[in-house]
PDB file of C-alpha atoms in Angstrom:
ATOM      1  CA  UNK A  27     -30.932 -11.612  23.477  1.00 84.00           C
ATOM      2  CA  UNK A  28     -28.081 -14.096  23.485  1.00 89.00           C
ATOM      3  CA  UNK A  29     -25.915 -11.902  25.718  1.00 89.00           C
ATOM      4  CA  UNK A  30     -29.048 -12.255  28.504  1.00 89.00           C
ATOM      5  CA  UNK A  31     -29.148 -16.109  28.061  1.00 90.00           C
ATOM      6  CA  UNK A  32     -25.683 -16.173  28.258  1.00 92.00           C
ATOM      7  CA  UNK A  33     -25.601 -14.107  31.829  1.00 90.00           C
ATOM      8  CA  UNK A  34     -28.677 -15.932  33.090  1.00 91.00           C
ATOM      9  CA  UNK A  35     -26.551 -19.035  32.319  1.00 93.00           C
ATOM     10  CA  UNK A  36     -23.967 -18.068  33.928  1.00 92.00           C
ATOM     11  CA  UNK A  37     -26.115 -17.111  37.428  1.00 92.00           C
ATOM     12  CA  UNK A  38     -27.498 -20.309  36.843  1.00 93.00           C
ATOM     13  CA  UNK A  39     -24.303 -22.246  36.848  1.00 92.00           C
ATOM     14  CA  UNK A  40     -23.081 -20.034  39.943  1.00 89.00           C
ATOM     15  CA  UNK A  41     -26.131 -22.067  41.770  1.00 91.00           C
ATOM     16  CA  UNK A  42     -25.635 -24.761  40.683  1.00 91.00           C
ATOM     17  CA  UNK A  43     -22.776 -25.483  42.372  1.00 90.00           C
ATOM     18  CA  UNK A  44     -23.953 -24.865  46.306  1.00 90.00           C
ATOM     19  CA  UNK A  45     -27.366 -26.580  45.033  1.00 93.00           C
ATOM     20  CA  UNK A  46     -25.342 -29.703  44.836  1.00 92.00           C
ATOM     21  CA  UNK A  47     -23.332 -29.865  47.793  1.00 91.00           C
ATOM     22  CA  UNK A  48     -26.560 -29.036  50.203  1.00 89.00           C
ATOM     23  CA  UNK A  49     -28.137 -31.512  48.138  1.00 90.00           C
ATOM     24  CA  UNK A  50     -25.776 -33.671  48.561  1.00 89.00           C
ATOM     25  CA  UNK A  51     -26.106 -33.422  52.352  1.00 87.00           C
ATOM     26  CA  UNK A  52     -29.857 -35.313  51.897  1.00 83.00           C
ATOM     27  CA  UNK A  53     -28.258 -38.100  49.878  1.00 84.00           C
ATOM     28  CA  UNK A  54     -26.095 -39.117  52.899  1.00 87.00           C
ATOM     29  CA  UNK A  55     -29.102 -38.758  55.498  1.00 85.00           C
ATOM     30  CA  UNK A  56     -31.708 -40.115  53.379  1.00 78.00           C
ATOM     31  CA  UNK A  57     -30.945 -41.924  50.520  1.00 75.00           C
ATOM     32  CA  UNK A  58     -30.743 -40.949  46.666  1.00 75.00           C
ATOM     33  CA  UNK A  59     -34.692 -40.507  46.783  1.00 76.00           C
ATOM     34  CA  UNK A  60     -34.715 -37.731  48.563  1.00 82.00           C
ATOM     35  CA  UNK A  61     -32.295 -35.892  46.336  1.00 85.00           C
ATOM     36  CA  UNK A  62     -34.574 -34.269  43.775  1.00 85.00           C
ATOM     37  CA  UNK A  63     -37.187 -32.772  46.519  1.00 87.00           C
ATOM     38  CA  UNK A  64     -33.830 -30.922  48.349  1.00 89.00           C
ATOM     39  CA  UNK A  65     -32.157 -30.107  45.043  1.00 91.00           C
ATOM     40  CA  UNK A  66     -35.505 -28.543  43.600  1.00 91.00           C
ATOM     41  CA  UNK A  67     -36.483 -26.650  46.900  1.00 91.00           C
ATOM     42  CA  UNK A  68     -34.032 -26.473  49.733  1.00 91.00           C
ATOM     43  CA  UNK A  69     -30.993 -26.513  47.801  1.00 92.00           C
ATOM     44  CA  UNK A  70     -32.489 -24.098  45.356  1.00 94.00           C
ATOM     45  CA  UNK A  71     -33.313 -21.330  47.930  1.00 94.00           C
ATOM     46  CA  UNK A  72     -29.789 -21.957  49.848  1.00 93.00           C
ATOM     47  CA  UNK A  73     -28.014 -21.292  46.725  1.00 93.00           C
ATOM     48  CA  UNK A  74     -30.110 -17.817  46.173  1.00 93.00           C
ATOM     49  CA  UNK A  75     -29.692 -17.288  49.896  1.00 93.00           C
ATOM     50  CA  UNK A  76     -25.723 -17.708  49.382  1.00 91.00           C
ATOM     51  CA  UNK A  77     -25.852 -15.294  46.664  1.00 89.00           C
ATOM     52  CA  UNK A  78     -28.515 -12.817  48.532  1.00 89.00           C
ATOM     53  CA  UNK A  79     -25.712 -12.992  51.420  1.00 91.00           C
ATOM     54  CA  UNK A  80     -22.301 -13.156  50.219  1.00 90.00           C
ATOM     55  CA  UNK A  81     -22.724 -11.992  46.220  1.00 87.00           C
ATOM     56  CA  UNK A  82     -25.433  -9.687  46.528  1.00 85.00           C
ATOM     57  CA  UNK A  83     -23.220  -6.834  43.959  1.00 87.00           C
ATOM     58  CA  UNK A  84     -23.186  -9.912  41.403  1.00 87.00           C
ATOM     59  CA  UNK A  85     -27.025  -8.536  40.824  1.00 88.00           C
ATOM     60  CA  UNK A  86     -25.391  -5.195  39.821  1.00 88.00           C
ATOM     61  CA  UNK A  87     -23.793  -6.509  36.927  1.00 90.00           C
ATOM     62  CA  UNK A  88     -26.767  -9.151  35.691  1.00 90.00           C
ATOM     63  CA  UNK A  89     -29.106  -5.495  35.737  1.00 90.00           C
ATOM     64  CA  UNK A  90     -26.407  -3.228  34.135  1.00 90.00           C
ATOM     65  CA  UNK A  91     -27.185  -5.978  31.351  1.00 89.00           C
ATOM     66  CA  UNK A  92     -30.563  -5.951  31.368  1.00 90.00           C
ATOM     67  CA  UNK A  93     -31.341  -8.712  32.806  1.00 91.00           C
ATOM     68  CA  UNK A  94     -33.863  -8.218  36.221  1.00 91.00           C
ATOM     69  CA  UNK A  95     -33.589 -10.213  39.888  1.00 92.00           C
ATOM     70  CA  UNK A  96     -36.857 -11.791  38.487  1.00 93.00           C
ATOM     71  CA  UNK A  97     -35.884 -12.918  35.866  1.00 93.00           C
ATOM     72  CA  UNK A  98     -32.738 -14.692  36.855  1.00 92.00           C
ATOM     73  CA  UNK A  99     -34.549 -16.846  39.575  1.00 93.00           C
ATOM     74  CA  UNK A 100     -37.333 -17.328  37.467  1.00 95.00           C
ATOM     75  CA  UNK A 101     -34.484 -18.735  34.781  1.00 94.00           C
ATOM     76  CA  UNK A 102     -32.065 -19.953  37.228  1.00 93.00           C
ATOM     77  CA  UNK A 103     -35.218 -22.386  39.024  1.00 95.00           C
ATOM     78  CA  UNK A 104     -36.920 -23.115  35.099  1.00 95.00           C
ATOM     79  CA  UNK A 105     -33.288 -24.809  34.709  1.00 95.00           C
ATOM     80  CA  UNK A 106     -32.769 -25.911  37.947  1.00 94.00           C
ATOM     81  CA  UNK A 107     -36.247 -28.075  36.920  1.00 95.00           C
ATOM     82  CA  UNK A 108     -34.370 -29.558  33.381  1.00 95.00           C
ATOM     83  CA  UNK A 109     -31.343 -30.339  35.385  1.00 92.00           C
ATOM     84  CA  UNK A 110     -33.628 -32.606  37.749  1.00 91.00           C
ATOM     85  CA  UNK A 111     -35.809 -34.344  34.789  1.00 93.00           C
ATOM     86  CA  UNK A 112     -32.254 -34.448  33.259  1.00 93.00           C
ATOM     87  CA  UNK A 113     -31.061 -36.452  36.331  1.00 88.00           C
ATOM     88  CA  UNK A 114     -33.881 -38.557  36.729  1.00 88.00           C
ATOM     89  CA  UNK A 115     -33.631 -39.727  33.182  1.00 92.00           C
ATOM     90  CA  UNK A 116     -30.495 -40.859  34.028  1.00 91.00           C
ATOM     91  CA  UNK A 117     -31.164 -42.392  37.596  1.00 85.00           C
ATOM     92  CA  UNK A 118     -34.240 -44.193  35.823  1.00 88.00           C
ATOM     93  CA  UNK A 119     -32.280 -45.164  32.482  1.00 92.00           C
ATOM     94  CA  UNK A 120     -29.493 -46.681  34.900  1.00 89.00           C
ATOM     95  CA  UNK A 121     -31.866 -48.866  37.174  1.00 87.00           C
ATOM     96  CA  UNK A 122     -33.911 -49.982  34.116  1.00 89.00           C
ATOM     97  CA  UNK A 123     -31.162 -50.965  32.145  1.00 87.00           C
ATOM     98  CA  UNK A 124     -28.392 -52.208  34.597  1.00 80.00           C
TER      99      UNK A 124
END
């Protein structure tokens, strides 16, 4: 059970990464605010479209240990979500108490 955490993790970090810089993109053209809308859609599907594209035999190893395509975007987008509330908290903390 740990191991499949541990690869789901690991997909989930692999996202992460293109998330941000496409999310990024919206912080330049429209301000901070529209950060968290493009990071939990847009940026979310262009990272699983990079991976669909250009890492699609990455799913071969994620299945060979037991872990489904399912699962990992269910995961991978569940985390996505705590990693938004998680940057909120911040962004809200900051303006509150600064």
């Amino acid at each position: 059970m740990i191991r499949k955490l541990l690869n789901i993790f690991e997909f989930f970090k692999t996202t992460l990464t293109v998330n941000l810089l496409v999310s990024a993109i919206a912080v330049f053209l429209g301000g901070f605010d529209y950060f968290f809308i493009w990071f939990l859609s847009f940026g979310f599907l262009a990272s699983v479209g990079f991976k669909e594209f250009y890492r699609k035999k990455d799913y071969l190893f994620y299945f060979n240990n037991g872990v489904s395509k399912i699962q990992l975007l269910l995961f991978s987008y569940l985390m996505t979500f705590c990693t938004a509330l998680l940057f909120g908290l911040i962004v809200f903390l900051k303006n509150k108490l600064f």
